[in-house]
Short mmCIF file of C-alpha atoms and ligand atoms in Angstrom, two decimals:
data_model
loop_
_atom_site.label_atom_id
_atom_site.label_comp_id
_atom_site.label_asym_id
_atom_site.label_seq_id
_atom_site.Cartn_x
_atom_site.Cartn_y
_atom_site.Cartn_z
CA MET A 1 -30.51 1.96 -16.50
CA SER A 2 -29.02 0.09 -13.56
CA ALA A 3 -25.03 0.82 -13.15
CA GLU A 4 -22.90 -2.05 -14.09
CA HIS A 5 -20.63 -3.32 -11.37
CA VAL A 6 -16.53 -2.09 -11.85
CA THR A 7 -14.87 -4.98 -9.86
CA ILE A 8 -12.26 -4.01 -7.37
CA PHE A 9 -8.74 -5.31 -8.35
CA ASP A 10 -6.53 -3.97 -5.33
CA THR A 11 -2.35 -4.77 -5.17
CA THR A 12 -1.35 -3.33 -3.60
CA LEU A 13 0.70 -6.65 -0.91
CA ARG A 14 2.22 -8.07 -4.93
CA ASP A 15 2.69 -4.24 -6.72
CA GLY A 16 2.45 -1.56 -3.95
CA GLU A 17 4.96 -3.86 -1.86
CA GLN A 18 7.49 -3.86 -4.71
CA SER A 19 7.94 0.24 -4.48
CA PRO A 20 11.23 0.15 -2.83
CA GLY A 21 11.12 0.81 0.88
CA ALA A 22 7.09 -0.25 0.87
CA ALA A 23 8.93 -4.15 3.30
CA LEU A 24 5.41 -5.29 4.95
CA SER A 25 6.04 -7.77 7.87
CA ILE A 26 3.36 -10.92 6.85
CA SER A 27 1.59 -9.70 10.16
CA GLU A 28 1.25 -6.61 8.57
CA LYS A 29 0.60 -7.43 5.77
CA LEU A 30 -2.85 -9.14 7.32
CA GLU A 31 -3.10 -6.17 8.60
CA ILE A 32 -3.74 -4.82 5.68
CA ALA A 33 -5.63 -7.17 3.73
CA HIS A 34 -8.47 -7.42 6.87
CA GLN A 35 -9.22 -3.78 5.42
CA LEU A 36 -9.17 -4.04 2.61
CA ALA A 37 -11.49 -6.21 2.95
CA LYS A 38 -13.81 -4.25 5.59
CA LEU A 39 -12.90 -1.39 2.72
CA GLY A 40 -14.85 -3.89 0.39
CA VAL A 41 -12.27 -4.56 -2.50
CA ASP A 42 -13.52 -8.25 -4.57
CA VAL A 43 -9.71 -9.74 -5.22
CA ILE A 44 -6.99 -8.43 -2.97
CA GLU A 45 -3.81 -10.00 -5.26
CA ALA A 46 -2.14 -11.21 -1.99
CA GLY A 47 1.41 -11.93 -3.55
CA PHE A 48 3.44 -13.82 -5.53
CA PRO A 49 4.79 -16.98 -3.48
CA VAL A 50 7.22 -18.32 -6.14
CA SER A 51 9.51 -15.53 -5.55
CA SER A 52 9.56 -16.00 -1.54
CA PRO A 53 8.70 -18.88 1.89
CA ALA A 54 7.64 -15.34 2.65
CA GLN A 55 5.34 -14.25 -0.68
CA PHE A 56 4.15 -17.84 0.00
CA GLU A 57 3.03 -17.57 3.48
CA ALA A 58 1.49 -14.26 3.45
CA THR A 59 -0.90 -15.57 0.17
CA LYS A 60 -1.77 -18.41 2.33
CA LEU A 61 -2.64 -16.83 4.96
CA CYS A 62 -4.27 -14.41 3.13
CA ALA A 63 -6.13 -17.62 1.60
CA GLU A 64 -6.98 -19.16 5.49
CA GLN A 65 -7.63 -15.73 6.73
CA ILE A 66 -10.18 -13.36 4.55
CA SER A 67 -13.48 -14.52 3.90
CA GLY A 68 -15.90 -12.30 1.46
CA VAL A 69 -12.73 -12.06 -1.32
CA THR A 70 -11.27 -13.70 -4.19
CA ILE A 71 -7.43 -14.18 -3.64
CA CYS A 72 -5.14 -14.05 -6.24
CA GLY A 73 -1.39 -14.77 -6.10
CA LEU A 74 0.65 -14.67 -8.82
CA ALA A 75 2.37 -16.68 -10.99
CA ARG A 76 5.00 -16.27 -14.71
CA ALA A 77 3.74 -18.67 -17.82
CA ASN A 78 5.59 -21.68 -15.66
CA ALA A 79 4.77 -24.93 -14.51
CA LYS A 80 6.86 -24.18 -10.49
CA ASP A 81 5.50 -20.92 -10.65
CA ILE A 82 1.97 -22.37 -11.28
CA GLU A 83 1.95 -24.92 -9.13
CA ALA A 84 2.88 -22.62 -5.86
CA ALA A 85 0.66 -20.04 -6.46
CA GLY A 86 -2.40 -22.89 -6.71
CA LYS A 87 -0.14 -23.93 -3.37
CA ALA A 88 -0.63 -20.88 -0.92
CA LEU A 89 -4.25 -21.03 -2.60
CA THR A 90 -5.57 -24.04 -1.19
CA PRO A 91 -8.26 -21.71 1.62
CA ALA A 92 -9.07 -19.57 0.18
CA LYS A 93 -12.82 -19.73 -0.19
CA LYS A 94 -12.59 -18.47 -4.12
CA SER A 95 -9.23 -17.87 -5.33
CA ARG A 96 -7.71 -16.55 -8.62
CA ILE A 97 -4.39 -17.69 -10.03
CA HIS A 98 -2.69 -14.73 -12.61
CA THR A 99 -0.14 -15.32 -14.99
CA PHE A 100 1.82 -13.40 -17.12
CA ILE A 101 4.24 -13.72 -20.01
CA ALA A 102 5.75 -10.02 -21.86
CA THR A 103 3.94 -9.85 -25.14
CA SER A 104 5.93 -6.13 -26.85
CA PRO A 105 8.89 -6.99 -29.80
CA ILE A 106 11.27 -5.46 -26.89
CA HIS A 107 10.12 -7.15 -23.86
CA MET A 108 10.79 -10.23 -26.19
CA GLU A 109 12.97 -9.87 -28.41
CA TYR A 110 15.75 -8.82 -25.09
CA LYS A 111 14.43 -10.42 -21.72
CA LEU A 112 12.04 -13.11 -22.67
CA ARG A 113 14.59 -14.54 -25.88
CA LYS A 114 10.75 -16.11 -27.15
CA LYS A 115 9.80 -15.73 -30.69
CA PRO A 116 5.36 -14.08 -30.43
CA ASP A 117 4.31 -17.66 -31.95
CA GLU A 118 6.56 -19.31 -28.51
CA VAL A 119 5.60 -16.70 -25.75
CA LEU A 120 1.53 -17.79 -27.92
CA LYS A 121 2.21 -21.32 -26.42
CA MET A 122 3.36 -21.03 -23.01
CA ALA A 123 0.74 -18.29 -22.08
CA VAL A 124 -2.28 -21.20 -23.53
CA GLU A 125 -0.04 -23.97 -21.02
CA ALA A 126 0.30 -21.42 -18.16
CA VAL A 127 -3.63 -20.71 -18.13
CA LYS A 128 -3.98 -24.03 -19.36
CA CYS A 129 -1.93 -25.28 -15.74
CA ALA A 130 -3.67 -22.26 -13.97
CA CYS A 131 -6.94 -24.41 -14.13
CA GLU A 132 -6.09 -27.27 -12.73
CA HIS A 133 -5.56 -24.76 -9.86
CA ALA A 134 -7.67 -21.90 -8.89
CA ASP A 135 -11.04 -21.35 -9.03
CA GLU A 136 -10.89 -18.45 -11.48
CA VAL A 137 -7.90 -17.37 -14.19
CA GLU A 138 -7.38 -14.13 -15.19
CA PHE A 139 -3.83 -13.34 -18.10
CA SER A 140 -2.38 -10.38 -18.43
CA PRO A 141 -0.05 -9.42 -21.55
CA GLU A 142 2.59 -7.49 -19.85
CA ASP A 143 4.12 -3.77 -21.50
CA ALA A 144 0.59 -4.52 -23.24
CA CYS A 145 0.20 -0.86 -24.41
CA ARG A 146 3.65 -0.88 -26.18
CA SER A 147 2.25 -4.33 -28.65
CA GLU A 148 0.97 -5.32 -31.76
CA MET A 149 -2.56 -5.11 -31.32
CA GLU A 150 -3.02 -7.79 -33.80
CA PHE A 151 -1.32 -10.16 -32.02
CA LEU A 152 -2.91 -9.17 -28.36
CA TYR A 153 -6.04 -9.33 -30.41
CA GLU A 154 -4.14 -13.07 -31.75
CA ILE A 155 -2.83 -14.69 -27.44
CA LEU A 156 -5.95 -12.71 -25.51
CA ALA A 157 -8.42 -15.19 -28.31
CA ALA A 158 -5.65 -17.49 -27.38
CA VAL A 159 -6.08 -17.54 -23.64
CA ILE A 160 -9.81 -16.97 -22.85
CA GLU A 161 -10.17 -20.53 -25.54
CA ALA A 162 -7.53 -22.43 -22.71
CA GLY A 163 -9.78 -21.25 -19.59
CA ALA A 164 -8.87 -17.34 -18.19
CA THR A 165 -11.95 -15.06 -17.80
CA THR A 166 -9.87 -11.93 -16.50
CA LEU A 167 -7.64 -10.20 -19.12
CA ASN A 168 -5.98 -7.69 -17.32
CA ILE A 169 -4.36 -5.04 -20.00
CA PRO A 170 -1.12 -3.84 -18.05
CA ASP A 171 0.80 -0.81 -19.04
CA THR A 172 3.50 -1.72 -17.05
CA VAL A 173 5.97 1.26 -18.02
CA GLY A 174 3.22 3.61 -17.74
CA TYR A 175 4.19 5.61 -20.95
CA VAL A 176 0.73 5.64 -23.04
CA LEU A 177 -2.18 8.61 -22.53
CA PRO A 178 -5.49 8.38 -21.48
CA TYR A 179 -6.92 8.60 -25.13
CA GLU A 180 -4.77 5.97 -25.82
CA TYR A 181 -5.08 3.87 -23.14
CA GLY A 182 -8.38 3.79 -23.89
CA GLN A 183 -8.82 2.95 -26.93
CA ILE A 184 -6.70 0.02 -27.03
CA ILE A 185 -9.51 -1.26 -24.46
CA ALA A 186 -12.19 0.38 -27.12
CA LYS A 187 -9.99 -2.14 -29.97
CA LEU A 188 -9.87 -5.06 -27.47
CA LYS A 189 -13.26 -5.39 -27.30
CA ALA A 190 -14.18 -5.00 -30.72
CA ASN A 191 -11.19 -7.05 -31.65
CA VAL A 192 -10.13 -9.78 -29.17
CA LYS A 193 -13.16 -13.37 -30.32
CA GLY A 194 -14.19 -15.18 -27.91
CA ILE A 195 -14.26 -11.41 -26.13
CA GLU A 196 -17.42 -11.59 -24.27
CA LYS A 197 -16.86 -14.16 -21.87
CA ALA A 198 -13.83 -12.57 -20.12
CA VAL A 199 -13.86 -9.73 -18.33
CA LEU A 200 -11.23 -6.40 -19.76
CA SER A 201 -9.08 -4.88 -16.67
CA THR A 202 -7.10 -1.83 -16.48
CA HIS A 203 -3.23 -2.12 -15.57
CA CYS A 204 -1.52 1.56 -15.31
CA HIS A 205 1.98 2.73 -14.00
CA ASN A 206 1.91 6.34 -13.95
CA ASP A 207 5.43 6.57 -14.80
CA LEU A 208 3.55 9.79 -16.45
CA GLY A 209 1.41 11.41 -13.97
CA VAL A 210 -1.71 9.31 -15.61
CA ALA A 211 -3.17 6.27 -14.37
CA THR A 212 -6.18 7.35 -12.61
CA ALA A 213 -6.97 9.66 -16.04
CA ASN A 214 -5.73 6.58 -17.05
CA SER A 215 -7.88 4.01 -16.22
CA LEU A 216 -11.09 5.75 -16.36
CA ALA A 217 -10.66 5.84 -19.52
CA GLY A 218 -10.06 2.32 -19.83
CA VAL A 219 -13.35 1.84 -17.69
CA ARG A 220 -15.07 4.19 -20.39
CA ASN A 221 -14.18 2.56 -23.06
CA GLY A 222 -15.42 -1.42 -21.14
CA ALA A 223 -12.97 -2.47 -18.85
CA ARG A 224 -15.22 -3.71 -16.26
CA GLN A 225 -11.94 -4.44 -13.33
CA VAL A 226 -9.13 -2.08 -12.27
CA GLU A 227 -6.17 -2.89 -11.10
CA CYS A 228 -4.94 -0.68 -7.98
CA THR A 229 -3.37 0.09 -5.36
CA ILE A 230 -4.16 2.30 -1.12
CA ASN A 231 -2.55 6.07 -1.83
CA GLY A 232 -1.62 4.30 -5.33
CA LEU A 233 1.89 2.33 -4.26
CA GLY A 234 3.29 0.44 -6.35
CA GLU A 235 7.13 -0.47 -8.14
CA ARG A 236 8.74 3.25 -9.69
CA ALA A 237 6.05 5.84 -9.92
CA GLY A 238 3.18 3.16 -8.57
CA ASN A 239 -0.26 1.94 -9.95
CA ALA A 240 -3.22 3.74 -10.43
CA ALA A 241 -4.75 4.84 -6.43
CA MET A 242 -7.73 2.40 -5.47
CA GLU A 243 -9.30 5.83 -3.46
CA GLU A 244 -9.10 8.64 -6.56
CA ILE A 245 -10.20 6.08 -9.02
CA VAL A 246 -12.90 4.80 -6.86
CA MET A 247 -13.56 8.38 -5.90
CA ALA A 248 -13.45 9.27 -9.10
CA ILE A 249 -16.16 6.77 -11.12
CA HIS A 250 -18.62 7.53 -7.22
CA THR A 251 -18.97 11.49 -8.12
CA ARG A 252 -19.00 10.87 -11.66
CA GLU A 253 -21.69 8.43 -12.24
CA ASP A 254 -22.76 10.45 -14.80
CA PHE A 255 -20.08 10.39 -17.03
CA PHE A 256 -19.76 6.69 -18.01
CA GLU A 257 -22.18 5.21 -20.23
CA PRO A 258 -23.60 3.01 -18.60
CA ASN A 259 -22.92 4.24 -14.76
CA VAL A 260 -20.97 2.35 -13.08
CA THR A 261 -20.50 1.50 -9.77
CA SER A 262 -18.20 -0.33 -7.41
CA ASN A 263 -18.47 -2.87 -3.34
CA ILE A 264 -15.79 -0.32 -1.88
CA ASN A 265 -17.68 1.36 1.20
CA THR A 266 -15.99 4.75 1.01
CA LYS A 267 -16.40 5.37 4.72
CA GLU A 268 -12.94 3.42 5.69
CA ILE A 269 -11.05 4.60 2.05
CA TYR A 270 -8.80 7.22 5.05
CA ARG A 271 -8.19 4.56 7.15
CA ALA A 272 -7.22 2.11 5.06
CA SER A 273 -5.03 5.34 3.42
CA GLN A 274 -2.99 5.47 6.71
CA LEU A 275 -2.80 1.93 7.53
CA VAL A 276 -0.56 1.67 4.68
CA SER A 277 1.38 5.22 5.53
CA GLN A 278 1.93 3.61 8.61
CA LEU A 279 2.62 0.09 7.74
CA THR A 280 4.69 0.50 4.90
CA GLY A 281 6.28 4.03 6.52
CA PHE A 282 5.58 6.36 2.97
CA VAL A 283 4.47 9.37 3.57
CA ILE A 284 1.19 10.76 2.06
CA GLN A 285 1.81 13.74 0.44
CA PRO A 286 -0.62 16.91 1.69
CA ASN A 287 -1.61 17.50 -1.69
CA LYS A 288 -2.45 14.14 -2.44
CA ALA A 289 -5.94 13.55 -4.07
CA ILE A 290 -7.94 12.80 -1.75
CA VAL A 291 -6.52 10.96 1.19
CA GLY A 292 -3.86 14.22 1.11
CA ALA A 293 -4.05 16.57 5.01
CA ASN A 294 -5.48 19.75 2.31
CA ALA A 295 -7.26 17.21 -0.06
CA PHE A 296 -10.52 18.67 1.86
CA ALA A 297 -8.37 22.15 3.16
CA HIS A 298 -9.84 25.92 2.27
CA GLU A 299 -7.44 27.97 2.72
CA SER A 300 -8.86 31.42 0.16
CA GLY A 301 -11.28 33.45 1.81
CA ILE A 302 -13.27 33.11 -1.41
CA HIS A 303 -13.19 29.57 -0.46
CA VAL A 304 -13.66 29.54 2.77
CA ASP A 305 -16.28 32.53 2.35
CA GLY A 306 -18.13 30.32 -0.36
CA ILE A 307 -18.16 27.10 1.23
CA LEU A 308 -19.93 28.58 3.75
CA LYS A 309 -22.44 30.06 2.54
CA HIS A 310 -22.98 27.01 -0.02
CA ARG A 311 -20.72 23.87 0.13
CA GLU A 312 -21.23 22.77 -3.21
CA THR A 313 -19.33 25.89 -3.94
CA TYR A 314 -16.36 24.56 -3.76
CA GLU A 315 -16.02 21.22 -2.76
CA ILE A 316 -16.70 17.97 -5.62
CA MET A 317 -17.15 15.83 -1.67
CA THR A 318 -17.07 15.53 1.98
CA PRO A 319 -14.80 14.27 4.21
CA GLU A 320 -17.37 12.56 5.42
CA MET A 321 -17.65 10.01 2.55
CA ILE A 322 -14.24 9.29 3.37
CA GLY A 323 -14.53 7.78 6.47
CA LEU A 324 -13.17 11.39 7.34
CA SER A 325 -14.98 13.59 10.36
CA GLY A 326 -16.76 16.76 9.73
CA SER A 327 -15.01 17.84 12.96
CA ARG A 328 -11.95 18.17 13.35
CA MET A 329 -12.24 17.25 17.29
CA VAL A 330 -9.47 19.00 20.09
CA LEU A 331 -8.64 16.51 22.88
CA GLY A 332 -6.41 17.25 25.52
CA ARG A 333 -5.71 16.21 29.43
CA HIS A 334 -9.13 17.17 30.68
CA SER A 335 -11.09 14.67 26.84
CA GLY A 336 -10.41 11.88 29.94
CA ARG A 337 -9.85 8.06 29.36
CA HIS A 338 -13.82 7.97 27.76
CA GLY A 339 -13.39 10.84 25.51
CA PHE A 340 -10.08 8.86 24.16
CA VAL A 341 -11.14 6.21 23.86
CA ASP A 342 -14.72 7.35 22.21
CA ARG A 343 -12.02 9.27 19.65
CA CYS A 344 -10.10 5.83 18.74
CA LYS A 345 -13.38 3.76 17.91
CA GLN A 346 -14.72 6.71 16.02
CA LEU A 347 -12.10 6.87 14.16
CA GLY A 348 -11.85 3.40 13.18
CA TYR A 349 -9.56 2.01 15.02
CA GLN A 350 -10.26 -1.26 16.85
CA LEU A 351 -8.01 -1.74 19.52
CA THR A 352 -7.72 -4.52 22.66
CA GLU A 353 -8.20 -2.74 26.24
CA GLU A 354 -5.10 -3.96 26.67
CA GLU A 355 -3.81 -2.25 23.49
CA LEU A 356 -6.05 1.08 24.54
CA GLN A 357 -4.90 1.55 27.82
CA THR A 358 -1.11 1.48 25.67
CA ALA A 359 -2.33 4.03 23.69
CA TYR A 360 -4.50 6.23 26.58
CA GLU A 361 -1.21 6.26 29.11
CA LYS A 362 0.68 8.30 25.89
CA PHE A 363 -1.57 9.95 25.49
CA LEU A 364 -1.48 11.63 29.15
CA GLU A 365 2.96 11.66 28.76
CA ILE A 366 2.24 13.69 25.15
CA ALA A 367 -1.09 16.04 26.44
CA ASP A 368 1.26 16.67 29.25
CA LYS A 369 3.96 18.18 26.74
CA LYS A 370 0.75 19.67 24.05
CA LYS A 371 -2.33 20.96 24.40
CA GLU A 372 -4.83 20.13 21.63
CA ILE A 373 -4.28 16.66 20.64
CA PHE A 374 -5.62 16.30 17.24
CA ASP A 375 -6.61 13.38 15.66
CA GLU A 376 -3.24 12.90 13.69
CA ASP A 377 -1.18 12.87 17.35
CA ILE A 378 -4.12 9.87 17.42
CA ALA A 379 -2.86 8.13 14.83
CA ALA A 380 1.24 8.55 15.83
CA ILE A 381 0.61 7.98 18.53
CA ILE A 382 -1.27 4.26 18.04
CA ASN A 383 0.91 3.45 15.32
CA ASP A 384 4.39 4.64 17.41
CA GLU A 385 3.23 2.24 20.58
CA VAL A 386 0.63 -0.20 19.56
CA ARG A 387 1.00 -0.54 15.82
CA MET A 388 5.01 -1.01 15.85
CA VAL A 389 6.52 -3.85 13.95
CA GLU A 390 8.08 -6.86 15.88
CA GLN A 391 10.18 -4.82 18.74
CA VAL A 392 13.14 -6.92 18.55
CA TYR A 393 15.15 -3.47 19.77
CA ARG A 394 13.58 -0.83 21.81
CA LEU A 395 14.89 2.29 22.77
CA GLU A 396 15.10 2.40 26.33
CA TYR A 397 17.04 5.62 27.08
CA LEU A 398 18.19 8.03 25.34
CA ASN A 399 20.98 11.06 26.12
CA VAL A 400 22.33 13.53 23.49
CA THR A 401 24.51 16.39 24.18
CA SER A 402 24.95 18.85 21.15
CA GLY A 403 25.45 23.18 21.03
CA THR A 404 27.98 25.00 19.67
CA GLY A 405 31.73 24.47 19.85
CA THR A 406 30.36 21.18 22.34
CA LEU A 407 31.62 17.47 20.18
CA PRO A 408 28.21 16.13 19.59
CA THR A 409 27.76 12.59 21.57
CA GLY A 410 24.48 10.39 22.37
CA ALA A 411 24.36 7.64 25.31
CA VAL A 412 21.55 4.70 24.16
CA LYS A 413 20.14 2.09 26.56
CA ILE A 414 18.61 -1.08 24.04
CA ARG A 415 16.53 -3.24 25.42
CA THR A 416 16.00 -6.49 23.35
CA ALA A 417 13.68 -8.78 22.60
CA ASP A 418 14.95 -11.33 25.94
CA ASP A 419 15.05 -8.63 27.35
CA GLU A 420 18.48 -8.32 27.22
CA VAL A 421 20.23 -4.60 27.99
CA HIS A 422 23.14 -2.84 25.83
CA GLN A 423 24.19 0.31 26.22
CA ALA A 424 25.98 3.09 23.80
CA ALA A 425 28.01 5.58 23.43
CA ALA A 426 29.05 7.67 20.63
CA CYS A 427 29.85 11.24 18.95
CA GLY A 428 28.85 12.34 15.41
CA ASP A 429 28.52 14.21 13.27
CA GLY A 430 25.71 16.50 14.86
CA PRO A 431 22.69 14.97 17.83
CA VAL A 432 21.51 12.86 15.32
CA ASP A 433 23.95 10.97 14.37
CA ALA A 434 25.46 10.43 17.45
CA ALA A 435 22.10 8.75 18.34
CA TYR A 436 22.31 7.02 15.46
CA GLU A 437 25.43 5.37 16.01
CA ALA A 438 25.92 4.71 19.66
CA ILE A 439 22.48 2.80 18.49
CA ARG A 440 24.79 1.05 16.04
CA LEU A 441 27.11 0.29 18.35
CA ALA A 442 23.72 -0.67 20.77
CA THR A 443 22.32 -3.43 18.21
CA GLY A 444 25.34 -4.35 16.49
CA GLN A 445 23.72 -3.78 13.57
CA SER A 446 24.45 -0.96 10.74
CA PRO A 447 22.53 -1.05 8.20
CA LYS A 448 23.35 2.36 5.15
CA LEU A 449 20.98 4.95 5.83
CA ASP A 450 20.15 6.71 2.84
CA HIS A 451 17.40 8.86 3.68
CA TYR A 452 16.55 10.20 6.82
CA SER A 453 13.45 13.81 6.83
CA ILE A 454 11.32 15.37 9.75
CA ARG A 455 8.40 16.40 9.55
CA ALA A 456 5.65 18.17 12.42
CA ILE A 457 2.83 16.08 12.44
CA THR A 458 0.40 19.12 12.52
CA GLY A 459 1.10 22.62 12.77
CA GLY A 460 1.91 25.06 15.89
CA LYS A 461 5.16 25.27 17.77
CA GLU A 462 3.67 22.53 20.27
CA ALA A 463 3.75 19.53 17.34
CA MET A 464 5.10 16.59 17.02
CA GLY A 465 8.05 15.72 15.26
CA GLU A 466 7.58 12.67 12.66
CA ALA A 467 10.81 10.78 11.50
CA THR A 468 11.13 9.45 8.90
CA ALA A 469 14.69 7.04 8.27
CA GLN A 470 15.22 4.93 5.54
CA ILE A 471 18.58 2.15 5.06
CA LYS A 472 19.12 -0.82 3.51
CA ASN A 473 20.71 -3.47 4.20
CA GLU A 474 22.94 -5.74 2.83
CA ALA A 475 21.47 -7.68 0.43
CA GLY A 476 20.08 -4.11 -1.10
CA ARG A 477 16.98 -3.79 0.35
CA THR A 478 15.17 -0.82 1.73
CA PHE A 479 13.17 -0.28 4.55
CA ILE A 480 11.41 2.92 5.88
CA GLY A 481 11.08 3.34 10.18
CA ARG A 482 9.26 6.26 11.43
CA GLY A 483 9.56 7.89 15.22
CA VAL A 484 7.04 10.48 16.95
CA SER A 485 8.12 12.21 19.27
CA THR A 486 7.36 15.63 21.15
CA ASP A 487 12.03 15.92 21.21
CA ILE A 488 13.19 15.52 17.46
CA ILE A 489 16.38 13.75 18.05
CA GLU A 490 14.16 10.85 20.22
CA ALA A 491 11.87 11.12 17.74
CA SER A 492 14.75 9.87 14.92
CA ALA A 493 16.39 8.73 17.07
CA LYS A 494 13.25 6.09 17.58
CA ALA A 495 12.01 6.14 13.34
CA TYR A 496 16.34 4.56 13.07
CA VAL A 497 14.79 1.79 16.23
CA ASP A 498 12.30 0.77 13.80
CA ALA A 499 13.46 0.45 10.37
CA ILE A 500 16.30 -2.21 11.85
CA ASN A 501 13.51 -3.99 13.72
CA ARG A 502 10.90 -3.50 10.46
CA MET A 503 14.94 -5.30 8.33
CA LEU A 504 15.57 -7.87 11.24
CA THR A 505 11.33 -8.49 11.31
CA VAL A 506 11.27 -9.57 7.39
CA GLN A 507 14.46 -11.24 7.19
CA THR A 508 13.45 -13.68 9.87
CA ASP A 509 10.51 -14.12 7.70
CA ASP A 510 11.80 -15.29 4.59
CA LYS A 511 13.89 -17.78 7.59
CA ALA A 512 10.98 -19.04 9.04
CA ALA A 513 7.91 -18.81 6.78
CA THR A 514 7.19 -22.42 5.02
CA LYS A 515 9.20 -23.94 2.55
CA VAL A 516 7.75 -24.11 -0.68
CA ASP A 517 8.23 -27.68 -1.26
CA LEU A 518 6.82 -28.32 -4.66
O1 LIG B 1 2.94 -3.75 -14.15
C1 LIG B 1 2.82 -5.43 -14.70
O2 LIG B 1 2.78 -5.64 -16.02
C2 LIG B 1 2.33 -5.94 -13.79
C3 LIG B 1 2.33 -7.82 -14.46
C4 LIG B 1 1.99 -8.69 -13.28
C5 LIG B 1 0.31 -7.79 -14.38
O3 LIG B 1 2.53 -6.05 -13.01
ZN1 LIG B 2 2.21 -4.49 -11.93
#
């Protein structure tokens, strides 16, 4: 029996970007969208166009530049949102408007202050309006899993009649458990009039840690679209992680009746995961399923022995399947430019000659301090030197003194994009605090530092340090910056400057983006 297709709907750029701190610039969103297309997703939810000029612009640029994928824009159930989405999606070869309205008693009474019949009318009008502005229309009854089933049957039948072809069932607050979610999908399939004309879709949040399990229960019961994000990014505890859904379908085809399949090129998963982590600044926990650093690491002697005798004793997937090379190649100073370039290509980086040269120079600098350079180090170098957010400020010089009985002092020289040099010195509670105070004085920017952390990228005493600085601007929006160096104070200072650059770039994108004129 041939397998049925499950549509992979990626919402990293919309729901994923709603994670506090995951603010992406327009160019970063485009870079992720290109990688999603390479990965083979069927639909990219590129943004919520009415919500800000930058969201509008990002959706429009994805619609212009990304081919072979349906581009989707989110809209509440009102004409203004839908027209904005339609306008942003105009250049797309295949466009979809995703319109939603809440259907649970608690949301209708307290948030919308509307009666169910008013909500139903708004949903139908929204879907009809959306049909005039996009090739296809998806409808979501927000907070579906806390809605009354009878009301869901009624509203979903009405929106199918109005023209919706995908019905997405969000577990908006991550409340239900896998058996319940599967039952909801099964009941909708059995009871919604006209359901054979539409595709049921899952959209599960991870508040109870079961977003992937719920989505798979949905597929098992007849859903044929899954909404998910790379690395499980998303509101609060996040969404279902795409890599988990795809690899579960791939590895356990036998579990689904009939068997299901996706269009995803699994070999691009690791690359997509790294890219999203690097651009959002969200570090992947080592034990994260599929893409965590330990996902394919075997420590126990019994397991290692088993693997050596027969790999499948302890491995249900191979690292190669997600695009990780099986062998952990280690480079060093003597690997040469050719070796370095070759490794970058194997890791999936497509860099210009100039970018390769910049990365190679940094590689040599690090190879002088650190004998062995691992894939993770190469990724960090490329992120740090090549895939930088716009350099409004660049850290050119840093000198920090600290020690027992010494007042920690930091001095910095910062170059601006206009080639101006700003210098400052300051004291602090410790070396990082002193460096940060000097950066604040030199840049004239003083965002609140919410969180700071440092970790070793690889093991060993020569490991490079990666610092993460999370800041908040005056409007309360969070930005995360990362910095890498063999010197942890330098990594920390770079992370802070990176966070400031992200804040300024996103703020400028918002101001500069085309005004949404409706
Ligand atoms: O979680 C949710 O309910 C959503 C909707 C907009 C689909 O993200
Ligand atoms: Zn959501």
